[in-house]
Coordinates of C-alpha atoms in Angstrom, one line a residue:
M1 CA 0.0 0.0 0.0
A2 CA 2.8 2.4 0.9
R3 CA 4.5 1.8 -2.4
F4 CA 1.3 2.3 -4.3
L5 CA 0.7 5.6 -2.5
L6 CA 4.2 6.7 -3.2
E7 CA 3.9 5.9 -6.9
K8 CA 0.6 7.7 -7.1
M9 CA 2.1 10.7 -5.4
V10 CA 5.1 10.8 -7.9
R11 CA 2.8 10.5 -10.9
R12 CA 0.5 13.2 -9.4
W13 CA 3.3 15.7 -8.9
A14 CA 5.1 14.9 -12.2
L15 CA 1.8 16.2 -13.7
V16 CA 2.0 19.3 -11.6
V17 CA 5.5 20.0 -12.9
S18 CA 4.5 19.7 -16.5
C19 CA 1.4 21.9 -16.2
A20 CA 1.5 24.8 -13.8
P21 CA 2.3 25.7 -10.2
L22 CA 0.0 25.3 -7.2
V23 CA -0.4 28.3 -5.1
M24 CA -1.3 29.1 -1.5
L25 CA -4.8 29.8 -0.5
A26 CA -5.1 32.6 2.0
G27 CA -7.0 35.7 2.4
C28 CA -10.3 37.2 1.4
P29 CA -11.2 37.2 -2.3
Q30 CA -12.0 40.4 -4.1
D31 CA -15.4 40.9 -5.7
Q32 CA -13.7 41.5 -9.0
A33 CA -11.9 38.1 -8.9
T34 CA -12.2 36.5 -12.3
A35 CA -13.8 33.2 -12.6
P36 CA -11.1 30.8 -13.8
G37 CA -12.8 28.5 -16.2
R38 CA -14.1 30.6 -19.0
A39 CA -13.0 28.9 -22.1
P40 CA -12.3 31.0 -25.3
A41 CA -15.3 31.3 -27.6
Q42 CA -13.7 29.1 -30.2
A43 CA -13.3 26.3 -27.7
T44 CA -17.1 25.8 -27.4
A45 CA -18.2 26.9 -30.8
P46 CA -19.4 24.2 -33.2
A47 CA -16.8 22.9 -35.5
M48 CA -16.8 24.4 -39.0
A49 CA -17.1 22.1 -42.0
A50 CA -13.8 21.6 -43.6
G51 CA -13.4 23.2 -47.0
P52 CA -11.2 22.2 -49.8
S53 CA -7.6 22.2 -49.2
S54 CA -5.8 25.4 -49.9
G55 CA -2.8 23.6 -51.3
S56 CA -1.6 23.8 -54.9
A57 CA -3.8 22.7 -57.7
G58 CA -4.0 19.0 -58.3
Q59 CA -3.5 18.0 -54.7
P60 CA -6.1 15.7 -53.3
S61 CA -8.6 17.2 -50.8
Q62 CA -8.2 16.3 -47.1
T63 CA -9.5 12.9 -46.1
P64 CA -12.8 13.3 -44.2
T65 CA -12.7 12.2 -40.5
P66 CA -14.2 8.8 -40.1
P67 CA -17.5 8.7 -38.1
A68 CA -15.9 6.7 -35.3
Q69 CA -13.1 9.2 -34.8
A70 CA -15.6 12.1 -34.9
A71 CA -17.7 10.4 -32.3
D72 CA -14.6 9.9 -30.1
A73 CA -13.6 13.5 -30.5
T74 CA -17.1 14.6 -29.5
A75 CA -17.2 12.4 -26.5
R76 CA -13.8 13.6 -25.4
A77 CA -14.8 17.3 -25.8
A78 CA -17.9 16.6 -23.6
K79 CA -15.7 14.9 -21.0
V80 CA -13.3 17.9 -21.0
Q81 CA -16.2 20.4 -20.6
Q82 CA -17.7 18.3 -17.8
L83 CA -14.3 18.4 -16.0
I84 CA -14.1 22.2 -16.4
N85 CA -17.6 22.7 -15.2
K86 CA -16.8 20.7 -12.0
A87 CA -13.6 22.6 -11.4
E88 CA -15.4 25.9 -11.9
S89 CA -18.2 24.9 -9.5
A90 CA -15.7 24.0 -6.8
Y91 CA -13.9 27.3 -7.3
R92 CA -17.1 29.4 -7.1
S93 CA -18.1 27.5 -3.9
G94 CA -14.7 28.5 -2.5
V95 CA -15.3 32.2 -3.3
D96 CA -18.7 32.0 -1.7
N97 CA -17.3 30.4 1.4
Y98 CA -14.5 33.0 1.7
R99 CA -17.0 35.9 1.4
A100 CA -19.1 34.2 4.1
G101 CA -16.0 33.9 6.3
H102 CA -15.9 30.1 6.2
L103 CA -12.1 29.9 5.6
D104 CA -11.6 26.2 6.2
A105 CA -14.4 25.3 3.8
A106 CA -13.1 27.7 1.2
R107 CA -9.6 26.2 1.5
L108 CA -11.1 22.7 0.8
D109 CA -13.1 24.0 -2.2
F110 CA -10.0 25.5 -3.8
D111 CA -8.0 22.4 -3.2
S112 CA -10.8 20.3 -4.7
A113 CA -10.9 22.4 -7.8
V114 CA -7.2 21.9 -8.4
D115 CA -7.3 18.2 -7.4
L116 CA -10.2 17.5 -9.8
M117 CA -8.0 18.4 -12.7
L118 CA -4.8 16.8 -11.5
T119 CA -6.5 13.5 -10.8
S120 CA -8.7 13.5 -14.0
G121 CA -6.3 11.2 -15.9
M122 CA -6.3 13.8 -18.8
D123 CA -3.2 15.3 -20.2
L124 CA -3.4 18.9 -19.0
K125 CA -0.4 19.9 -21.0
T126 CA -1.5 18.8 -24.5
E127 CA -5.2 19.5 -24.2
P128 CA -5.4 23.2 -25.0
Q129 CA -8.8 23.8 -23.3
L130 CA -7.7 22.1 -20.1
A131 CA -4.4 23.8 -20.1
D132 CA -6.1 27.2 -20.4
E133 CA -8.6 26.3 -17.6
F134 CA -5.8 25.1 -15.3
D135 CA -3.8 28.3 -15.9
H136 CA -6.8 30.5 -15.3
L137 CA -7.7 28.6 -12.1
L138 CA -4.3 28.9 -10.6
N139 CA -4.0 32.6 -11.5
A140 CA -7.4 33.4 -9.9
V141 CA -6.4 31.6 -6.7
N142 CA -3.0 33.3 -6.8
S143 CA -4.5 36.7 -7.0
L144 CA -6.4 36.0 -3.7
E145 CA -3.2 34.8 -2.1
M146 CA -1.3 38.0 -3.0
T147 CA -4.0 40.2 -1.6
A148 CA -4.0 38.2 1.6
L149 CA -0.3 38.4 2.1
K150 CA -0.5 42.2 1.7
Q151 CA -3.4 42.6 4.1
G152 CA -3.0 39.8 6.6
N153 CA -6.1 38.0 7.8
G154 CA -5.4 35.7 10.7
F155 CA -3.9 32.9 8.5
S156 CA -1.3 35.1 7.0
P157 CA 0.3 37.4 9.5
V158 CA 1.8 40.6 8.1
L159 CA 5.6 40.1 8.6
E160 CA 8.5 42.5 8.5
A161 CA 10.8 42.2 5.5
A162 CA 14.2 40.6 6.4
P163 CA 16.9 43.3 6.4
L164 CA 18.6 41.9 3.3
D165 CA 15.4 41.9 1.4
A166 CA 15.2 45.6 1.7
A167 CA 18.8 46.1 0.7
N168 CA 19.0 43.7 -2.2
E169 CA 18.5 46.4 -4.8
V170 CA 20.9 48.8 -3.2
T171 CA 24.3 49.4 -4.8
F172 CA 27.1 50.4 -2.5
P173 CA 30.0 52.7 -3.6
A174 CA 33.4 51.9 -2.3
N175 CA 34.3 53.7 0.9
A176 CA 37.9 53.3 1.8
E177 CA 37.6 55.2 5.1
L178 CA 34.8 53.0 6.3
T179 CA 36.6 49.8 5.2
A180 CA 39.7 50.9 7.1
K181 CA 37.6 51.7 10.2
V182 CA 35.8 48.3 10.2
T183 CA 39.1 46.5 9.6
A184 CA 40.6 48.1 12.7
E185 CA 37.5 47.1 14.7
L186 CA 37.8 43.6 13.5
K187 CA 41.1 43.1 15.3
T188 CA 39.3 43.2 18.7
T189 CA 36.2 41.4 17.6
Q190 CA 35.7 37.9 19.0
S191 CA 34.1 35.4 16.7
D192 CA 34.2 31.7 15.9
F193 CA 33.4 32.6 12.3
P194 CA 36.1 33.7 9.8
L195 CA 35.2 37.4 9.5
V196 CA 36.7 39.6 6.7
V197 CA 36.2 43.2 5.7
N198 CA 36.2 44.5 2.2
D199 CA 34.2 47.1 0.2
Y200 CA 31.3 44.7 -0.2
V201 CA 30.9 44.1 3.6
A202 CA 31.6 47.7 4.4
G203 CA 28.8 48.7 2.0
F204 CA 26.3 46.7 3.9
I205 CA 27.5 48.1 7.2
S206 CA 26.9 51.5 5.8
Y207 CA 23.4 50.6 4.7
F208 CA 22.5 49.1 8.1
S209 CA 24.0 52.1 9.8
N210 CA 22.7 55.0 7.7
S211 CA 19.5 53.8 6.2
A212 CA 16.5 54.3 8.6
A213 CA 14.7 51.3 7.1
G214 CA 17.8 49.1 7.1
H215 CA 18.7 50.0 10.7
A216 CA 15.2 49.4 11.9
H217 CA 15.0 46.0 10.3
L218 CA 18.3 45.0 11.8
L219 CA 17.4 46.3 15.2
R220 CA 14.1 44.4 15.3
S221 CA 15.8 41.2 14.1
L222 CA 18.3 41.4 16.9
E223 CA 15.5 42.0 19.4
R224 CA 13.5 38.9 18.2
A225 CA 16.7 36.8 18.3
G226 CA 16.5 36.8 22.0
K227 CA 13.5 34.5 21.9
Y228 CA 15.5 31.7 20.3
K229 CA 19.2 32.5 20.8
E230 CA 20.0 30.0 23.5
M231 CA 18.1 27.2 21.7
I232 CA 19.8 27.9 18.3
S233 CA 23.2 28.2 19.9
K234 CA 22.9 24.8 21.4
N235 CA 21.9 23.2 18.0
L236 CA 24.8 25.0 16.3
R237 CA 27.3 23.9 19.0
D238 CA 26.0 20.3 18.9
Q239 CA 26.6 20.1 15.1
G240 CA 29.9 21.9 15.1
V241 CA 28.7 25.0 13.3
P242 CA 30.1 28.4 14.2
Q243 CA 27.9 30.2 16.7
D244 CA 27.8 33.4 14.7
L245 CA 26.0 31.7 11.9
I246 CA 22.9 32.3 14.0
Y247 CA 22.8 35.7 12.2
L248 CA 22.0 34.0 8.9
A249 CA 18.5 34.2 10.2
V250 CA 18.8 38.0 9.9
A251 CA 18.9 37.6 6.2
E252 CA 16.4 34.8 6.0
S253 CA 13.5 35.9 8.1
G254 CA 14.5 38.4 10.7
F255 CA 14.0 35.6 13.3
Q256 CA 10.3 35.3 12.4
P257 CA 9.2 31.6 12.7
Q258 CA 6.2 32.0 10.4
A259 CA 7.9 33.9 7.6
L260 CA 6.6 32.6 4.2
N261 CA 7.8 33.3 0.7
A262 CA 4.6 33.3 -1.3
R263 CA 6.4 32.9 -4.6
S264 CA 8.7 30.0 -3.9
G265 CA 6.9 28.4 -0.9
A266 CA 10.0 28.7 1.3
G267 CA 9.0 29.0 4.9
G268 CA 10.0 29.3 8.5
M269 CA 12.8 31.1 10.3
W270 CA 15.4 29.4 8.0
Q271 CA 13.2 29.5 4.9
F272 CA 13.3 25.8 4.0
M273 CA 11.5 24.7 0.8
P274 CA 8.4 22.5 1.4
T275 CA 10.0 19.5 -0.1
G276 CA 13.4 18.0 0.6
A277 CA 15.1 15.7 3.0
Y278 CA 15.5 18.0 6.0
G279 CA 13.9 15.7 8.5
L280 CA 11.0 18.1 8.9
A281 CA 7.5 16.6 8.8
R282 CA 4.8 18.4 6.8
N283 CA 1.2 17.3 6.5
G284 CA -2.3 18.7 6.7
W285 CA -2.0 19.3 10.5
F286 CA 1.4 20.8 11.0
D287 CA 4.5 22.0 9.2
E288 CA 7.7 21.7 11.2
R289 CA 9.4 24.3 9.0
F290 CA 7.6 26.7 11.3
D291 CA 8.7 25.0 14.5
P292 CA 11.7 27.1 15.7
E293 CA 13.4 24.3 17.5
K294 CA 13.0 21.5 15.0
S295 CA 13.8 23.8 12.0
S296 CA 16.9 25.2 13.8
L297 CA 18.2 21.7 14.3
A298 CA 17.6 21.0 10.6
Y299 CA 19.4 24.2 9.7
A300 CA 22.4 23.3 11.8
K301 CA 22.7 19.9 10.2
Y302 CA 22.2 21.2 6.7
M303 CA 24.8 23.9 7.1
K304 CA 27.3 21.4 8.5
M305 CA 26.6 19.2 5.5
L306 CA 27.3 22.1 3.1
Y307 CA 30.5 22.9 4.9
N308 CA 31.6 19.2 4.6
Q309 CA 30.9 19.4 0.9
F310 CA 32.8 22.7 0.2
G311 CA 35.3 23.0 3.0
D312 CA 34.6 26.7 3.3
W313 CA 31.9 28.5 5.3
Y314 CA 31.5 31.3 2.7
L315 CA 30.8 28.8 0.0
A316 CA 28.5 26.9 2.3
M317 CA 26.5 30.1 2.9
A318 CA 26.4 30.8 -0.9
A319 CA 25.2 27.2 -1.4
Y320 CA 22.5 27.7 1.2
D321 CA 21.2 30.6 -0.8
W322 CA 21.8 29.5 -4.4
G323 CA 21.9 25.8 -4.1
P324 CA 25.0 23.5 -3.7
G325 CA 24.8 22.3 -7.3
N326 CA 25.0 25.8 -8.7
V327 CA 27.9 26.8 -6.5
Q328 CA 29.8 23.5 -7.3
R329 CA 29.3 24.2 -11.0
A330 CA 30.6 27.8 -10.7
V331 CA 33.7 26.4 -8.9
M332 CA 34.3 23.9 -11.6
R333 CA 33.8 26.4 -14.4
T334 CA 36.3 28.9 -13.0
G335 CA 38.6 26.7 -11.0
Y336 CA 38.3 28.8 -7.9
A337 CA 36.8 27.4 -4.7
D338 CA 36.7 30.9 -3.2
F339 CA 33.6 33.0 -2.7
W340 CA 35.2 36.4 -3.3
E341 CA 36.9 35.2 -6.5
L342 CA 33.6 33.9 -7.7
Y343 CA 32.1 37.3 -6.8
R344 CA 34.8 39.2 -8.7
R345 CA 34.4 37.0 -11.8
N346 CA 30.6 37.7 -11.8
V347 CA 29.5 34.1 -11.9
L348 CA 27.2 34.5 -8.9
P349 CA 23.7 35.9 -9.1
G350 CA 23.3 39.3 -7.6
E351 CA 21.2 38.1 -4.7
T352 CA 23.9 35.6 -3.6
K353 CA 26.6 38.3 -4.0
N354 CA 24.7 40.4 -1.5
Y355 CA 23.8 37.4 0.8
V356 CA 27.2 36.5 2.1
P357 CA 28.6 40.1 2.7
G358 CA 25.3 41.2 4.2
I359 CA 25.4 38.4 6.8
I360 CA 29.0 39.2 7.6
A361 CA 28.0 42.8 8.1
A362 CA 25.2 41.8 10.4
I363 CA 27.6 39.7 12.5
I364 CA 30.2 42.4 12.8
M365 CA 27.6 45.0 13.8
A366 CA 26.0 42.6 16.3
K367 CA 29.4 41.9 17.9
N368 CA 30.2 45.7 18.1
P369 CA 26.8 47.2 19.2
E370 CA 28.1 50.4 20.6
Q371 CA 29.8 51.4 17.4
Y372 CA 26.7 50.9 15.4
G373 CA 23.9 52.3 17.6
L374 CA 22.7 48.8 18.7
D375 CA 23.7 49.1 22.3
K376 CA 20.2 50.0 23.3
V377 CA 18.7 46.8 21.8
V378 CA 16.8 44.8 24.5
P379 CA 16.4 41.2 23.3
D380 CA 13.0 39.7 23.6
A381 CA 12.5 37.3 26.5
A382 CA 13.4 33.7 25.7
V383 CA 10.5 31.5 24.7
V384 CA 10.1 28.8 27.3
S385 CA 7.5 26.1 27.6
D386 CA 6.7 22.7 28.9
T387 CA 6.1 20.0 26.2
V388 CA 3.6 17.2 26.3
T389 CA 3.4 14.7 23.4
V390 CA -0.2 14.0 22.5
D391 CA -1.5 11.5 20.0
Y392 CA -5.1 12.6 19.9
A393 CA -6.9 15.7 18.6
I394 CA -7.3 18.5 21.2
D395 CA -8.7 21.9 20.5
L396 CA -6.2 24.7 21.4
R397 CA -8.9 26.5 23.3
L398 CA -9.3 23.6 25.6
V399 CA -5.5 23.6 26.0
A400 CA -5.8 27.3 27.0
D401 CA -8.6 26.5 29.4
V402 CA -6.8 23.8 31.3
T403 CA -3.5 25.7 31.6
N404 CA -5.1 29.0 32.7
S405 CA -3.7 30.8 29.6
S406 CA -5.0 32.5 26.5
L407 CA -5.6 31.1 23.1
L408 CA -3.1 33.5 21.6
E409 CA -0.5 32.3 24.0
I410 CA -1.0 28.7 23.0
V411 CA -1.0 29.5 19.3
G412 CA 2.2 31.5 19.8
L413 CA 3.9 28.5 21.5
N414 CA 2.9 26.2 18.6
P415 CA 3.7 28.1 15.4
S416 CA 3.9 24.9 13.3
L417 CA 0.2 24.0 13.8
L418 CA -1.9 24.6 10.7
R419 CA -5.2 24.1 12.5
M420 CA -6.9 24.9 15.8
T421 CA -6.4 21.3 16.9
T422 CA -3.6 18.8 17.1
P423 CA -3.7 15.9 14.7
R424 CA -5.5 12.6 15.4
D425 CA -3.7 9.3 15.6
M426 CA -0.2 10.7 15.3
P427 CA 2.2 12.1 18.0
F428 CA 2.6 15.9 18.2
D429 CA 4.8 17.8 20.6
L430 CA 2.4 20.3 22.1
H431 CA 4.0 23.3 23.8
I432 CA 2.2 24.7 26.8
P433 CA 3.2 27.5 29.2
A434 CA 6.1 26.7 31.4
G435 CA 5.1 25.3 34.8
T436 CA 1.7 24.0 33.6
L437 CA 2.5 20.4 32.8
D438 CA 1.1 19.0 36.0
V439 CA -2.1 20.9 35.9
F440 CA -2.6 20.0 32.3
S441 CA -2.1 16.4 33.0
T442 CA -4.5 16.4 35.9
R443 CA -7.3 18.4 34.3
I444 CA -7.2 16.8 30.9
K445 CA -8.0 13.4 32.4
N446 CA -11.5 14.7 33.2
V447 CA -12.3 15.3 29.5
P448 CA -12.9 12.1 27.4
E449 CA -10.2 11.7 24.8
D450 CA -12.7 11.6 21.9
K451 CA -14.2 14.9 23.2
R452 CA -11.1 16.9 23.5
A453 CA -11.4 18.4 20.0
S454 CA -14.7 20.0 20.9
W455 CA -15.3 20.2 24.7
R456 CA -14.1 23.0 26.9
F457 CA -13.0 23.4 30.5
H458 CA -13.9 26.2 32.9
V459 CA -12.9 27.3 36.4
V460 CA -15.9 29.0 38.0
R461 CA -15.3 32.7 38.9
S462 CA -17.1 34.7 41.5
G463 CA -20.7 35.4 40.7
E464 CA -21.0 32.9 37.9
T465 CA -23.9 30.6 37.5
L466 CA -24.4 27.3 35.5
D467 CA -26.8 29.0 33.1
G468 CA -24.4 31.9 32.6
I469 CA -21.5 29.6 31.9
A470 CA -23.6 27.6 29.4
V471 CA -24.5 30.8 27.5
A472 CA -20.9 32.1 27.4
L473 CA -19.5 28.8 26.1
H474 CA -22.4 27.9 23.8
A475 CA -23.4 24.8 25.7
H476 CA -26.5 23.6 27.6
A477 CA -26.7 23.8 31.4
S478 CA -28.3 20.3 31.5
D479 CA -25.3 18.9 29.6
I480 CA -22.8 20.6 31.8
A481 CA -24.6 19.3 34.9
R482 CA -24.7 15.7 33.6
A483 CA -21.0 15.7 32.6
N484 CA -20.0 17.0 36.0
E485 CA -22.5 14.8 38.0
L486 CA -24.5 17.8 39.2
K487 CA -28.2 18.7 39.3
V488 CA -29.3 21.5 37.1
D489 CA -30.6 23.5 40.1
D490 CA -27.3 22.9 42.0
G491 CA -25.3 26.0 42.5
V492 CA -21.6 26.3 41.6
D493 CA -18.9 27.7 43.8
T494 CA -16.0 29.9 43.0
G495 CA -13.0 27.7 42.0
D496 CA -15.1 24.7 40.9
E497 CA -13.6 23.0 37.8
L498 CA -16.1 22.0 35.2
V499 CA -15.9 20.2 31.9
I500 CA -18.1 21.8 29.3
P501 CA -19.7 19.6 26.7
V502 CA -20.0 21.6 23.4
A503 CA -22.1 19.6 21.0
G504 CA -21.1 19.9 17.4
A505 CA -18.4 22.4 18.1
V506 CA -16.1 23.2 15.2
A507 CA -12.7 24.8 15.8
S508 CA -12.9 27.9 13.8
T509 CA -9.6 29.3 12.5
G510 CA -10.9 32.6 11.4
P511 CA -11.2 35.7 13.5
Q512 CA -14.6 37.2 14.3
R513 CA -15.4 39.8 11.7
Y514 CA -17.9 42.6 11.2
G515 CA -19.3 43.8 7.9
V516 CA -19.1 47.5 7.8
R517 CA -22.4 49.3 7.1
R518 CA -23.1 52.7 5.8
G519 CA -22.7 55.3 8.6
D520 CA -20.3 53.1 10.6
T521 CA -17.0 54.6 11.8
L522 CA -14.2 52.9 13.7
V523 CA -15.5 54.6 16.8
T524 CA -19.0 53.1 16.5
V525 CA -17.6 49.7 15.6
A526 CA -15.3 49.8 18.6
D527 CA -18.1 50.7 20.9
R528 CA -20.3 47.9 19.5
F529 CA -17.7 45.2 20.3
G530 CA -16.2 46.7 23.4
V531 CA -12.7 47.3 22.0
S532 CA -10.6 50.3 21.4
V533 CA -10.1 52.2 18.1
E534 CA -6.4 51.6 18.4
Q535 CA -7.0 47.8 18.6
L536 CA -9.2 47.9 15.5
R537 CA -6.6 49.8 13.6
R538 CA -3.8 47.4 14.6
W539 CA -5.8 44.2 13.9
N540 CA -6.9 45.4 10.5
H541 CA -3.6 47.2 9.5
L542 CA -5.4 50.5 9.0
S543 CA -3.5 53.8 8.7
S544 CA -6.5 56.0 9.4
N545 CA -9.9 55.9 11.0
A546 CA -11.8 55.7 7.7
V547 CA -13.8 52.6 6.9
R548 CA -15.5 51.7 3.7
P549 CA -19.1 50.3 3.7
G550 CA -19.0 46.7 2.6
S551 CA -15.5 46.0 3.9
S552 CA -14.9 43.4 6.6
L553 CA -13.2 44.2 9.9
A554 CA -11.6 41.9 12.5
V555 CA -13.2 42.8 15.8
V556 CA -11.1 40.5 17.9
E557 CA -7.4 39.9 17.7
P558 CA -6.7 37.5 14.9
V559 CA -5.3 34.1 15.8
K560 CA -2.4 33.6 13.5
L561 CA -1.9 30.0 12.6
A562 CA 1.0 28.9 10.5
P563 CA 0.4 29.7 6.9
I564 CA -0.6 26.9 4.4
T565 CA 0.8 27.2 0.9
H566 CA 0.8 25.3 -2.4
V567 CA 4.2 25.8 -4.0
R568 CA 4.4 27.4 -7.4
S569 CA 6.5 25.5 -9.9
R570 CA 8.4 27.8 -12.2
A571 CA 9.6 25.1 -14.5
A572 CA 7.1 26.1 -17.2
R573 CA 8.6 29.6 -17.4
G574 CA 11.5 28.4 -19.7
K575 CA 14.3 29.2 -17.3
K576 CA 17.7 27.9 -18.2
G577 CA 20.3 26.1 -16.2
A578 CA 18.4 23.7 -14.1
Y579 CA 20.5 21.6 -11.7
V580 CA 19.3 18.3 -10.3
A581 CA 20.4 18.2 -6.7
T582 CA 21.2 15.0 -4.9
G583 CA 20.1 16.6 -1.6
P584 CA 17.8 19.4 -0.5
V585 CA 18.1 22.7 -2.1
H586 CA 17.3 25.9 -0.3
A587 CA 15.5 29.1 -1.3
A588 CA 16.7 31.7 1.1
S589 CA 14.8 34.9 1.5
S590 CA 11.7 36.3 0.0
H591 CA 13.9 38.0 -2.5
A592 CA 15.5 34.7 -3.2
G593 CA 12.3 33.0 -3.8
A594 CA 11.3 35.5 -6.4
K595 CA 14.3 34.5 -8.5
H596 CA 14.5 30.8 -7.7
G597 CA 12.0 28.1 -8.3
L598 CA 11.3 24.4 -8.1
S599 CA 10.5 21.8 -10.6
K600 CA 8.4 19.9 -8.2
S601 CA 5.8 21.1 -5.7
N602 CA 4.9 19.8 -2.4
S603 CA 2.1 17.3 -2.0
S604 CA -1.3 19.0 -2.2
S605 CA -3.4 19.4 0.9
K606 CA -5.7 16.6 -0.3
T607 CA -2.8 14.2 -0.2
A608 CA -1.3 15.7 2.9
K609 CA -4.4 15.5 4.9
K610 CA -4.3 11.7 5.1
N611 CA -2.4 12.1 8.4
S612 CA 0.9 11.2 6.9
T613 CA 3.7 11.8 9.4
T614 CA 6.5 11.5 6.8
T615 CA 8.1 14.3 4.9
T616 CA 7.9 14.1 1.1
R617 CA 11.5 13.6 -0.1
N618 CA 11.7 14.7 -3.7
T619 CA 14.8 15.4 -5.8
M620 CA 14.6 19.1 -6.4
F621 CA 15.8 21.5 -9.1
K622 CA 17.1 25.0 -8.6
K623 CA 16.7 27.5 -11.4
K624 CA 18.1 30.9 -12.0

């Protein structure tokens, strides 16, 4: 069975490579979104009767199509149109669900539309009408994705650009004075990484020092690093990787665990591609690329592997960004296994040219904070938690209930989760607030295992009644009494611990939203929901107090689960110079992903949602 599923998956994604990319579904669709499946007029028009051949005189006329072949062609055309109609229907259902705020249902509809075509058994590449439909379908979904990433909606948090992303288009003039200054500073800089200073490195130091945007990006990255520095340092130390290569995350994500490159699909703090043998599980429930600890261990192992291959940390860094095959080919073509020589000979892409000196600049500045205005940086507190391995589905709101914490805190401790529940029938390392392991273990025993995905837990507060608790948690007082062996007319005391049966509860992943009506203002909406205007502006990324009738506002703080993406294949774009890697190939930053692509995409959510705990391990291509 496993072999059959693997072969099926390979055939399925070989078809994806030959047709078009899959894209991420996230965000609210726009009213003007184009329906994907409108075939050109000539595709559905009746066939014209063939006239005489236009060839030279004396040539015989074209042989009429035999009736059997004509019948086959008609039947095939009908089958094609039937498939298109089904795909369009699923797409339109997805748009309707999105507009109604049913995000999970919309996601499934879009997946279904794509999967209908991929699993049809028809050749999407050679059938013009199907190829056109598939392309339009993906473009339509992609337009929704791009809008979501710009706006943020609770599934796609708005993230800061990594510092090198903002600097990639900047050119740096040589500055001999700055180069000499940094060279002098380097003599007293302690580092386990081979630091050098040249005009390229000095140019990035100038950018991070003198550009307001560059300096702000670097400063926030160093603040966020405090959350994970001790954990990352241990992984680097255990794998024999220089400690200062922690600052590669400055270039990759700015130490943001849920950073996602919408174009390439690279994700997480270290921007791993969704396929590849990194040892990171990815399925319909969680994506370990967004797990800071597991992805950091994978990064340390992968970086050490690259160093073992090239014997040089600068080349290893270049390979991390551009791909080891491309770097190896550049070395073989020039005969120089030296990053700076490859730089001078202009055999590296511009992005990789900036990548290595930009990281070196970040290391030097981080090691000399007073000289570069970074001495006031206060690192964020380290993320600490207890961990309990669960092999059953449990709603994150129940986790928050039994640990006396908030839903936002639980979601923040588990950035790899793609849903509001843990998976069924497979182990998951659930992170809970530090010091709550005992209370979690004790209280969760009171909730039947098969009810943990829907039921809640409540500690009675002063003045509360059974009826009031039932209303607040959308339950029935009689059900609560029965589950807790109480009588309906019994009172409850402050501090009583109650399990709350919630019949038919569904863990919603979308924030509560309000449709703006004519005459509404942020002030009136804030008053209606008991929040502040400042909160509404922050949650909805508004720069003013103006609101547009018909728009949708988040009126509670969005719960930001890890993003889910379909990876776009760029193989159909005719790029030259593909390299078949024998191991995983990495797309570094968002800027990197815009230039690099894959020849294979990750398994679709339909395949992934079969509770597979394994990571798809595909040979990958890197293109430039």
